[in-house]
Amino acid sequence: MSPRNPARQAADSDTLEFWARAGLVGWGVTHLLVAFLAAQIALGRPDKEGDQSGALATIAEHPFGVAALVAVALGFLALVVWQGLEAAVGDHGAWGRVAAVGRAVIYGALALSAGKLVFGQGGSKADQQQTLTAKVLSNPGGQWLVGLLGVAVVVGAGALVWYGLSDRYAKHLSRTPTWVTWSARVGYAAKGLAYGIVGALVVAAAVTFDAAKSRGLDEALRTLAAQRHGTLLLGLVAAGLAAYGVFGLAQARYRKI
């Protein structure tokens, strides 16, 4: 038997498909909560970090929050397995395999964050990123490394915008109703803009040797809110992130798995 067959069979498993779709629901809900937190920042009453860790912490606070986090963590782990198998045996070409590995890493980080919250070990992702940036900056060549990372994030953010506006995501869906198309286009554009600011702040941290500027999505949203007409701008980004959350929920229904 070919060594690829067991992996292919695992990729076609009904159980994996069920949990992967559950993970996509968690992905959508997480982004809807990030949009909610962004709106709270825009209104001047932020009580949590405006990123995925803040969204997961919001889930934890509600009744049955721990059970919900366990389900979310399991769903994200299923997404890790699915994307790992896509990278190993999927027919997507070299770039498709690289993208699958990248998605697996992101889902894995979210699964870990959810798992830590289940055991009461959640922490500030913004603080962790700032601390890591400070450590890198303190090393020889650290400024260049941080700066290049920031540039890479900006490029990746631009790719997100292009991916959404060019409808490249549609090839992964079994159907693309009009509402799904528009939620994807608006959502990817908003997410790309937000992460473009994240990347720009990382570059700024390198140029100014100030790790406090490198605090991830939360800092990007707060920086946007501090600009002229920031409330309006951040409100629009929050709406766009909500659209991306809706698209995430749509993927749970229409994504080819």
Coordinates of C-alpha atoms in Angstrom, one line a residue:
M1 CA 0.0 0.0 0.0
S2 CA 1.3 3.4 -0.9
P3 CA 2.4 5.5 2.2
R4 CA 0.2 8.3 0.9
N5 CA -3.0 6.3 1.2
P6 CA -3.4 6.4 5.0
A7 CA -2.9 10.2 5.0
R8 CA -5.4 10.5 2.1
Q9 CA -7.9 8.4 4.0
A10 CA -7.5 10.5 7.1
A11 CA -8.0 13.6 5.0
D12 CA -11.3 12.2 3.7
S13 CA -12.5 11.1 7.2
D14 CA -16.1 12.2 8.1
T15 CA -15.0 12.7 11.7
L16 CA -12.2 15.1 10.6
E17 CA -14.6 16.9 8.4
F18 CA -17.1 17.4 11.2
W19 CA -14.5 18.8 13.6
A20 CA -12.8 20.9 10.9
R21 CA -16.2 22.5 10.1
A22 CA -16.6 23.1 13.9
G23 CA -13.2 24.7 13.9
L24 CA -14.3 27.0 11.1
V25 CA -17.3 28.0 13.1
G26 CA -14.9 28.9 16.0
W27 CA -12.8 30.8 13.5
G28 CA -15.8 32.8 12.4
V29 CA -17.0 33.5 15.9
T30 CA -13.5 34.5 17.0
H31 CA -13.3 37.2 14.3
L32 CA -16.8 38.4 15.2
L33 CA -15.7 38.9 18.7
V34 CA -12.5 40.7 17.6
A35 CA -14.8 43.0 15.6
F36 CA -16.9 43.6 18.7
L37 CA -13.7 44.4 20.7
A38 CA -12.5 46.7 18.0
A39 CA -15.9 48.5 18.2
Q40 CA -15.5 48.8 22.0
I41 CA -12.0 50.4 21.4
A42 CA -13.6 52.8 18.9
L43 CA -16.2 53.8 21.5
G44 CA -13.5 54.4 24.1
R45 CA -14.4 51.6 26.5
P46 CA -11.9 48.8 25.8
D47 CA -11.8 46.2 28.5
K48 CA -9.9 43.5 26.7
E49 CA -7.2 43.3 24.1
G50 CA -8.5 43.7 20.6
D51 CA -7.2 40.5 19.2
Q52 CA -7.9 36.8 19.1
S53 CA -6.7 36.3 22.7
G54 CA -9.1 38.9 23.8
A55 CA -11.9 37.2 21.8
L56 CA -11.1 33.8 23.4
A57 CA -11.1 35.5 26.9
T58 CA -14.5 36.9 26.1
I59 CA -15.8 33.4 25.4
A60 CA -14.3 32.1 28.7
E61 CA -16.3 34.7 30.8
H62 CA -19.7 33.5 29.7
P63 CA -21.8 30.6 31.1
F64 CA -20.5 27.3 29.8
G65 CA -17.4 29.3 28.6
V66 CA -15.0 26.6 29.6
A67 CA -16.9 23.9 27.6
A68 CA -17.1 26.3 24.7
L69 CA -13.4 26.9 24.8
V70 CA -12.7 23.1 24.9
A71 CA -14.9 22.7 21.8
V72 CA -13.1 25.7 20.1
A73 CA -9.7 24.2 20.9
L74 CA -10.7 20.8 19.5
G75 CA -12.0 22.5 16.4
F76 CA -8.8 24.4 15.9
L77 CA -6.8 21.2 16.5
A78 CA -8.9 19.5 13.8
L79 CA -8.0 22.4 11.5
V80 CA -4.4 21.9 12.2
V81 CA -4.7 18.2 11.3
W82 CA -6.6 19.1 8.1
Q83 CA -4.2 21.7 6.9
G84 CA -1.3 19.5 7.8
L85 CA -2.7 16.7 5.6
E86 CA -3.4 19.3 2.9
A87 CA 0.2 20.3 3.0
A88 CA 1.3 16.6 2.9
V89 CA -1.1 15.1 0.3
G90 CA -3.2 18.0 -1.1
D91 CA -3.0 18.8 -4.8
H92 CA -2.4 22.5 -4.5
G93 CA 1.1 23.1 -5.8
A94 CA 4.1 24.3 -3.8
W95 CA 2.6 27.7 -2.8
G96 CA -0.6 25.9 -1.7
R97 CA 1.3 23.6 0.5
V98 CA 3.2 26.5 2.1
A99 CA -0.1 28.3 2.7
A100 CA -1.5 25.2 4.3
V101 CA 1.5 25.0 6.7
G102 CA 1.0 28.7 7.5
R103 CA -2.7 28.2 8.3
A104 CA -1.9 25.1 10.4
V105 CA 0.5 27.2 12.5
I106 CA -2.1 29.9 13.0
Y107 CA -4.8 27.4 14.0
G108 CA -2.3 25.7 16.3
A109 CA -1.5 28.9 18.1
L110 CA -5.2 29.6 18.6
A111 CA -5.8 26.1 19.9
L112 CA -2.9 26.6 22.4
S113 CA -4.4 29.9 23.5
A114 CA -7.8 28.4 24.0
G115 CA -6.3 25.4 25.9
K116 CA -4.4 27.7 28.2
L117 CA -7.5 29.7 29.0
V118 CA -9.3 26.4 29.9
F119 CA -6.6 25.8 32.6
G120 CA -6.6 29.4 33.7
Q121 CA -3.2 30.2 32.2
G122 CA -4.2 32.8 29.6
G123 CA -1.9 35.8 29.2
S124 CA -1.6 39.0 27.2
K125 CA -0.5 38.2 23.7
A126 CA 0.4 41.9 23.2
D127 CA 2.7 41.8 26.2
Q128 CA 4.3 38.6 24.9
Q129 CA 4.9 40.1 21.5
Q130 CA 6.4 43.2 23.0
T131 CA 8.7 41.2 25.2
L132 CA 9.8 39.0 22.3
T133 CA 10.5 42.0 20.2
A134 CA 12.6 43.6 23.0
K135 CA 14.7 40.5 23.2
V136 CA 15.3 40.3 19.5
L137 CA 16.1 44.1 19.4
S138 CA 18.7 43.6 22.1
N139 CA 20.7 41.2 19.9
P140 CA 23.2 42.1 17.1
G141 CA 21.3 42.5 13.9
G142 CA 18.0 42.5 15.8
Q143 CA 16.8 45.7 14.3
W144 CA 17.2 44.4 10.8
L145 CA 15.4 41.1 11.8
V146 CA 12.5 42.9 13.3
G147 CA 12.3 45.4 10.4
L148 CA 12.3 42.5 7.8
L149 CA 9.6 40.8 9.8
G150 CA 7.5 43.9 9.8
V151 CA 8.0 44.2 6.0
A152 CA 6.9 40.6 5.6
V153 CA 3.8 41.2 7.6
V154 CA 2.9 44.2 5.4
V155 CA 3.5 42.1 2.3
G156 CA 1.3 39.4 3.7
A157 CA -1.4 41.9 4.6
G158 CA -1.4 43.1 1.0
A159 CA -1.7 39.5 -0.2
L160 CA -4.8 39.1 2.0
V161 CA -6.4 42.1 0.3
W162 CA -5.5 40.8 -3.1
Y163 CA -6.7 37.3 -2.2
G164 CA -10.1 38.6 -1.2
L165 CA -10.7 41.2 -3.9
S166 CA -9.6 38.8 -6.7
D167 CA -12.0 36.1 -5.3
R168 CA -9.2 33.5 -5.2
Y169 CA -10.9 32.0 -2.1
A170 CA -13.8 30.9 -4.2
K171 CA -12.0 27.9 -5.6
H172 CA -12.1 26.4 -2.1
L173 CA -15.8 26.7 -1.8
S174 CA -18.6 24.5 -3.1
R175 CA -20.8 27.5 -3.6
T176 CA -20.4 31.3 -3.5
P177 CA -23.7 33.0 -2.9
T178 CA -23.6 36.8 -3.4
W179 CA -23.6 37.4 0.4
V180 CA -20.6 35.2 0.8
T181 CA -18.7 36.9 -2.0
W182 CA -19.2 40.4 -0.5
S183 CA -18.5 39.3 3.1
A184 CA -15.2 37.8 1.8
R185 CA -14.2 40.8 -0.2
V186 CA -15.0 43.3 2.6
G187 CA -13.6 41.0 5.3
Y188 CA -10.3 40.3 3.6
A189 CA -9.8 44.0 2.8
A190 CA -10.4 45.0 6.4
K191 CA -8.2 42.3 7.8
G192 CA -5.5 43.1 5.4
L193 CA -5.7 46.8 6.4
A194 CA -5.5 45.9 10.1
Y195 CA -2.5 43.6 9.7
G196 CA -0.9 46.2 7.4
I197 CA -0.9 48.5 10.3
V198 CA 0.5 45.7 12.5
G199 CA 3.4 45.3 10.1
A200 CA 4.0 49.1 9.9
L201 CA 4.2 49.3 13.7
V202 CA 6.7 46.4 13.8
V203 CA 8.9 48.3 11.3
A204 CA 8.5 51.4 13.4
A205 CA 9.6 49.4 16.5
A206 CA 12.7 48.4 14.6
V207 CA 13.5 52.0 13.3
T208 CA 12.9 53.6 16.7
F209 CA 14.3 50.7 18.8
D210 CA 11.0 50.8 20.7
A211 CA 9.5 47.4 21.4
A212 CA 6.3 49.0 22.8
K213 CA 5.2 49.7 19.2
S214 CA 5.2 46.0 18.5
R215 CA 2.1 44.7 20.3
G216 CA 0.2 43.0 17.5
L217 CA -3.4 43.6 16.3
D218 CA -4.5 45.2 19.6
E219 CA -1.9 48.0 19.2
A220 CA -2.8 48.4 15.6
L221 CA -6.5 49.0 16.4
R222 CA -5.6 51.4 19.2
T223 CA -3.2 53.3 16.9
L224 CA -6.0 53.6 14.3
A225 CA -8.4 54.8 17.0
A226 CA -6.0 57.6 18.0
Q227 CA -5.9 59.1 14.5
R228 CA -8.0 62.0 13.3
H229 CA -11.5 60.5 12.6
G230 CA -10.2 57.4 14.4
T231 CA -13.6 56.4 15.8
L232 CA -15.1 56.4 12.3
L233 CA -12.1 54.6 10.7
L234 CA -11.9 52.0 13.4
G235 CA -15.7 51.5 13.3
L236 CA -15.4 50.7 9.5
V237 CA -12.5 48.3 10.2
A238 CA -14.7 46.6 12.9
A239 CA -17.5 46.3 10.4
G240 CA -15.1 44.7 8.0
L241 CA -13.7 42.3 10.6
A242 CA -17.3 41.3 11.3
A243 CA -17.8 40.7 7.6
Y244 CA -14.7 38.4 7.7
G245 CA -16.3 36.6 10.7
V246 CA -19.5 36.0 8.7
F247 CA -17.3 34.7 5.9
G248 CA -15.7 32.3 8.4
L249 CA -19.1 31.0 9.3
A250 CA -19.9 30.6 5.6
Q251 CA -16.8 28.5 5.2
A252 CA -18.1 26.1 7.8
R253 CA -20.9 25.4 5.4
Y254 CA -19.4 25.8 1.9
R255 CA -15.7 25.0 2.3
K256 CA -14.5 21.9 0.4
I257 CA -13.0 19.5 3.0

